[in-house]
GROMACS .gro file of C-alpha atoms in nm:
model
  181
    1UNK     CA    1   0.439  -1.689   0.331
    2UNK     CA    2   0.397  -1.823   0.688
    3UNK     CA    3   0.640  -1.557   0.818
    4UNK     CA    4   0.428  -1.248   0.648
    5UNK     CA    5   0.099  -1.441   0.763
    6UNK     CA    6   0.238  -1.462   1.144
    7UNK     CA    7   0.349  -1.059   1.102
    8UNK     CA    8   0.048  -0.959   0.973
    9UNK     CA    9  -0.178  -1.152   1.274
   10UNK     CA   10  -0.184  -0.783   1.472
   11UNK     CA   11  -0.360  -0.646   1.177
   12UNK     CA   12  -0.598  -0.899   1.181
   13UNK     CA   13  -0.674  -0.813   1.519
   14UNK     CA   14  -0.708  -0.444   1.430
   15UNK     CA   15  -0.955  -0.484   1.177
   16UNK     CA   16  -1.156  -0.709   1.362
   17UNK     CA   17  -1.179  -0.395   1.658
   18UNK     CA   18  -1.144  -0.112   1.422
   19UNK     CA   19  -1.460  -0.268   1.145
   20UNK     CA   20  -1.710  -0.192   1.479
   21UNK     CA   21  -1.602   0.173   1.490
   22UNK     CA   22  -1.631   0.237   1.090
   23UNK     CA   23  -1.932  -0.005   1.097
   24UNK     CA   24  -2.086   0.221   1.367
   25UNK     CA   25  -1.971   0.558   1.221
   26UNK     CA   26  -2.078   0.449   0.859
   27UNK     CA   27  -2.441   0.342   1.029
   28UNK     CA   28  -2.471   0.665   1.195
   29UNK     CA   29  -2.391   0.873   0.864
   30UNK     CA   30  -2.645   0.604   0.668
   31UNK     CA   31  -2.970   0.710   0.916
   32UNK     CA   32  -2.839   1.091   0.976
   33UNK     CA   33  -2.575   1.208   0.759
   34UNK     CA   34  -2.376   1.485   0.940
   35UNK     CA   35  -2.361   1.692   0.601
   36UNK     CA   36  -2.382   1.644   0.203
   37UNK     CA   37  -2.031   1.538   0.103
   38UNK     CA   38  -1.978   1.207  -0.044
   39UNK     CA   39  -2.007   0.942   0.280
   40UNK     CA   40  -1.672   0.786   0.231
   41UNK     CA   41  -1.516   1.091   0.316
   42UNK     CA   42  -1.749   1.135   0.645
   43UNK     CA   43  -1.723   0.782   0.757
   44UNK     CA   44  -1.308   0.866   0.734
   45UNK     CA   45  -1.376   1.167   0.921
   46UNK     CA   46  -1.599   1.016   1.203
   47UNK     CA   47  -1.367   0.724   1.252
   48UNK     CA   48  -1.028   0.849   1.180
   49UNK     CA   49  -0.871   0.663   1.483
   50UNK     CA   50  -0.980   0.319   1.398
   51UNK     CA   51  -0.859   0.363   1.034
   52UNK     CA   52  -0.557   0.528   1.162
   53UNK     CA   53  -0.489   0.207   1.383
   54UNK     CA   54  -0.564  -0.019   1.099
   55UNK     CA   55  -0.349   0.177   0.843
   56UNK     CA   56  -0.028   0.175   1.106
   57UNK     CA   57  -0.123  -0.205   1.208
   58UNK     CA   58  -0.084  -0.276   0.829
   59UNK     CA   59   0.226  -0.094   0.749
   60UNK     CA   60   0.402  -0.276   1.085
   61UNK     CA   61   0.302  -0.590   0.978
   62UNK     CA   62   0.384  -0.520   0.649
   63UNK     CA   63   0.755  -0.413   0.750
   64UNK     CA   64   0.783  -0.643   1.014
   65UNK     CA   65   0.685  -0.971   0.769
   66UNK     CA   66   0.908  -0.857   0.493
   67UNK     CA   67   1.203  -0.817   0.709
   68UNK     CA   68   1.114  -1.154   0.851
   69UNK     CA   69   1.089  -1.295   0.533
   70UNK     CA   70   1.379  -1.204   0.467
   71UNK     CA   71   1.558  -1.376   0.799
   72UNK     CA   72   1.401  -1.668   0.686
   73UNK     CA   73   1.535  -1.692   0.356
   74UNK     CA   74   1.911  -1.516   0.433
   75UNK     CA   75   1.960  -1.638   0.740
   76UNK     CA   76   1.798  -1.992   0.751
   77UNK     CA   77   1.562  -1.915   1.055
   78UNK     CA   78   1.218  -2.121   1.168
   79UNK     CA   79   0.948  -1.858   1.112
   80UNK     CA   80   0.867  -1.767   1.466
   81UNK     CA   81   1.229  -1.669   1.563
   82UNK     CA   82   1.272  -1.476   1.244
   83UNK     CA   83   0.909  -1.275   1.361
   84UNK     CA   84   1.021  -1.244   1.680
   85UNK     CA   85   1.364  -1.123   1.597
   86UNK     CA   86   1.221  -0.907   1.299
   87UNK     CA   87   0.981  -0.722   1.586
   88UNK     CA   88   1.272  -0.707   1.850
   89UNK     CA   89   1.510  -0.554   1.591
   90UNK     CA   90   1.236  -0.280   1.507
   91UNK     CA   91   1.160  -0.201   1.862
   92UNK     CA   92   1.543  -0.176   1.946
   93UNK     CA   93   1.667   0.033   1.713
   94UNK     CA   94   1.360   0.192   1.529
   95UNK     CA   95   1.514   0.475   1.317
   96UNK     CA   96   1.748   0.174   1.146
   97UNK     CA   97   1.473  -0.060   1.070
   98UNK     CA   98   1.193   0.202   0.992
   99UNK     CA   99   1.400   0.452   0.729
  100UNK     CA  100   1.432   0.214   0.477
  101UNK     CA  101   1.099   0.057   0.407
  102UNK     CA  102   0.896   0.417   0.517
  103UNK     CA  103   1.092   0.560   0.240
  104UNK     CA  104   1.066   0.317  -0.012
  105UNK     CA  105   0.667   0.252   0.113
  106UNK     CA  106   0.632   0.665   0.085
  107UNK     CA  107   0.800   0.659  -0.269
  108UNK     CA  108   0.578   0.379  -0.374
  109UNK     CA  109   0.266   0.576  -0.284
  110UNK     CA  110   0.361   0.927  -0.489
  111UNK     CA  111   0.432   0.724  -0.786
  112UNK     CA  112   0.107   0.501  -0.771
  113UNK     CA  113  -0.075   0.877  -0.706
  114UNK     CA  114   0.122   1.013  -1.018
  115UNK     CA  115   0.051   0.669  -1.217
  116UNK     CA  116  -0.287   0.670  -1.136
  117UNK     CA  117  -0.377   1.025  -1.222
  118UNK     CA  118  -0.150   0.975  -1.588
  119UNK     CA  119  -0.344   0.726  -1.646
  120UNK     CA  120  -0.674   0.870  -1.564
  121UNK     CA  121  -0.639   1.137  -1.757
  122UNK     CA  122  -0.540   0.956  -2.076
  123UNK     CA  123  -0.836   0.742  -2.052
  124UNK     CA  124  -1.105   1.060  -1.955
  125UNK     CA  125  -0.958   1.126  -2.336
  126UNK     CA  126  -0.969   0.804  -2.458
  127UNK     CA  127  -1.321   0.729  -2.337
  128UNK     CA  128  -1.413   1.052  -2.483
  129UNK     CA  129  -1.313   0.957  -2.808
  130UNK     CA  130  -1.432   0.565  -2.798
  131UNK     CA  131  -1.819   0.717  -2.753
  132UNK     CA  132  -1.819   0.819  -3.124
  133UNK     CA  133  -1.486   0.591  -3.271
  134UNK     CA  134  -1.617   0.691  -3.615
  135UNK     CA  135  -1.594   1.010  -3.617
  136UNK     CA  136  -1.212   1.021  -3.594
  137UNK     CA  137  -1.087   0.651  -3.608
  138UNK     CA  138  -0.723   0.766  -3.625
  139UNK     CA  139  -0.726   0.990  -3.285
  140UNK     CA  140  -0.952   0.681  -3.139
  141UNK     CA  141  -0.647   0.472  -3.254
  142UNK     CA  142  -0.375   0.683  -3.128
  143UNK     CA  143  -0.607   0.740  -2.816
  144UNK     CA  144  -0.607   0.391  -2.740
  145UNK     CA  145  -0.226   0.315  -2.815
  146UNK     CA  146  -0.162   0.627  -2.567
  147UNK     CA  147  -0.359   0.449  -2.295
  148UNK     CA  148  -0.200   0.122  -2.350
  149UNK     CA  149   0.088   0.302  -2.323
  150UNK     CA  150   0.058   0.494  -2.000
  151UNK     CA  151  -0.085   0.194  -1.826
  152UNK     CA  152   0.222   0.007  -1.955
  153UNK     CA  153   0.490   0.233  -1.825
  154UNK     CA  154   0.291   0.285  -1.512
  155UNK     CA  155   0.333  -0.133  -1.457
  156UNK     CA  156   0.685  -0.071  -1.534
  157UNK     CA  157   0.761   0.193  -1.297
  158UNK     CA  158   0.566   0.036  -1.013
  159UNK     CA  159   0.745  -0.271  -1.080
  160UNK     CA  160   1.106  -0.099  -1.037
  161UNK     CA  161   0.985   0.103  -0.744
  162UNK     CA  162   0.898  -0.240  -0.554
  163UNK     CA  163   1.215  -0.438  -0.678
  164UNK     CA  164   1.456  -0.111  -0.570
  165UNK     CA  165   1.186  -0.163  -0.213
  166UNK     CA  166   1.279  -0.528  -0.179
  167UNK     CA  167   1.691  -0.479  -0.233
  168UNK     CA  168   1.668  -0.218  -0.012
  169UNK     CA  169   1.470  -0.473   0.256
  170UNK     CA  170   1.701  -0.691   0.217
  171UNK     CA  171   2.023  -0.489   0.280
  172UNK     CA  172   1.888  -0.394   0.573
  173UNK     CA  173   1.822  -0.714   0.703
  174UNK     CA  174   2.168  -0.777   0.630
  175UNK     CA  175   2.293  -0.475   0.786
  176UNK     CA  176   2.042  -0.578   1.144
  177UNK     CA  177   2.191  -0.914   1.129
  178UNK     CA  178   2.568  -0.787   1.090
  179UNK     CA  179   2.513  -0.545   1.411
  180UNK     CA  180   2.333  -0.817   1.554
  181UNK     CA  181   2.631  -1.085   1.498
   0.00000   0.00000   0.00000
């Protein structure tokens, strides 16, 4: 935990800059909005650099603390050297250390999108149904079971996406530290 803490400081820092330009940019659409679209896409619009910052900030410290991590535990290092050595190892050979968690962070997000809009759609249904459950308890029933369902298989999925993210973490850490050594 200390190791992802320590990675994750930058983003820290990142948020505390990048909150004044949303803050500003959200205040700004607030007392004169710049047109009638919904205001969390304008305040993304007006201050697409400091959530851009944050965003990157957050997946580097992300990759950086789970490699890290990962030195700790493997390779029995004191959490500063394993940060340090995490960051060095990503700045020296950046394709290598970036491939495998971009993937598996880019394959993670499709299947949340996909999970999330399943599941979505099964409960617009189901909600439908649940106004008036009288009218057709069986379809209520089966509406209800198909939600369950979906949100079920959506946990599942997620959860095999982020253990196949974590092996794949961790062989690359082993691969850095056999170049490395």
């Amino acid at each position: 935990a200390a190791a992802h803490l320590v990675s994750l400081l930058p983003l820290a820092f990142a948020l505390g800059f990048g909150s004044i330009g949303i803050i500003d940019v959200t205040y700004r659409e607030l007392v004169n909005p710049s047109d009638a679209g919904p205001i969390v896409l304008r305040v993304f619009a007006g201050a697409l650099f400091p959530v851009a910052v944050v965003v990157v900030a957050w997946i580097a410290g992300e990759i950086v603390g789970g490699i890290a991590v990962r030195r700790v535990v493997l390779l029995d290092e004191p959490v500063l050297v394993a940060v340090g050595r995490a960051t060095a190892d990503l700045v020296r050979h950046p394709v290598g250390g970036l491939v495998a968690p971009l993937l598996t962070i880019v394959v993670l997000a499709l299947d949340l999108l996909a999970v999330l809009i399943v599941v979505a759609v099964v409960w617009t249904d189901t909600r439908d149904r649940l106004v008036h459950p009288l009218a057709d308890p069986l379809a209520t029933a089966l509406g209800l079971a198909t939600f369950a369902a979906a949100w079920c298989l959506a946990l599942i999925v997620t959860g095999l996406i982020a253990s196949w993210r974590s092996v794949a973490m961790s062989f690359e850490t082993e691969r850095a530290a056999a170049i490395a050594g």
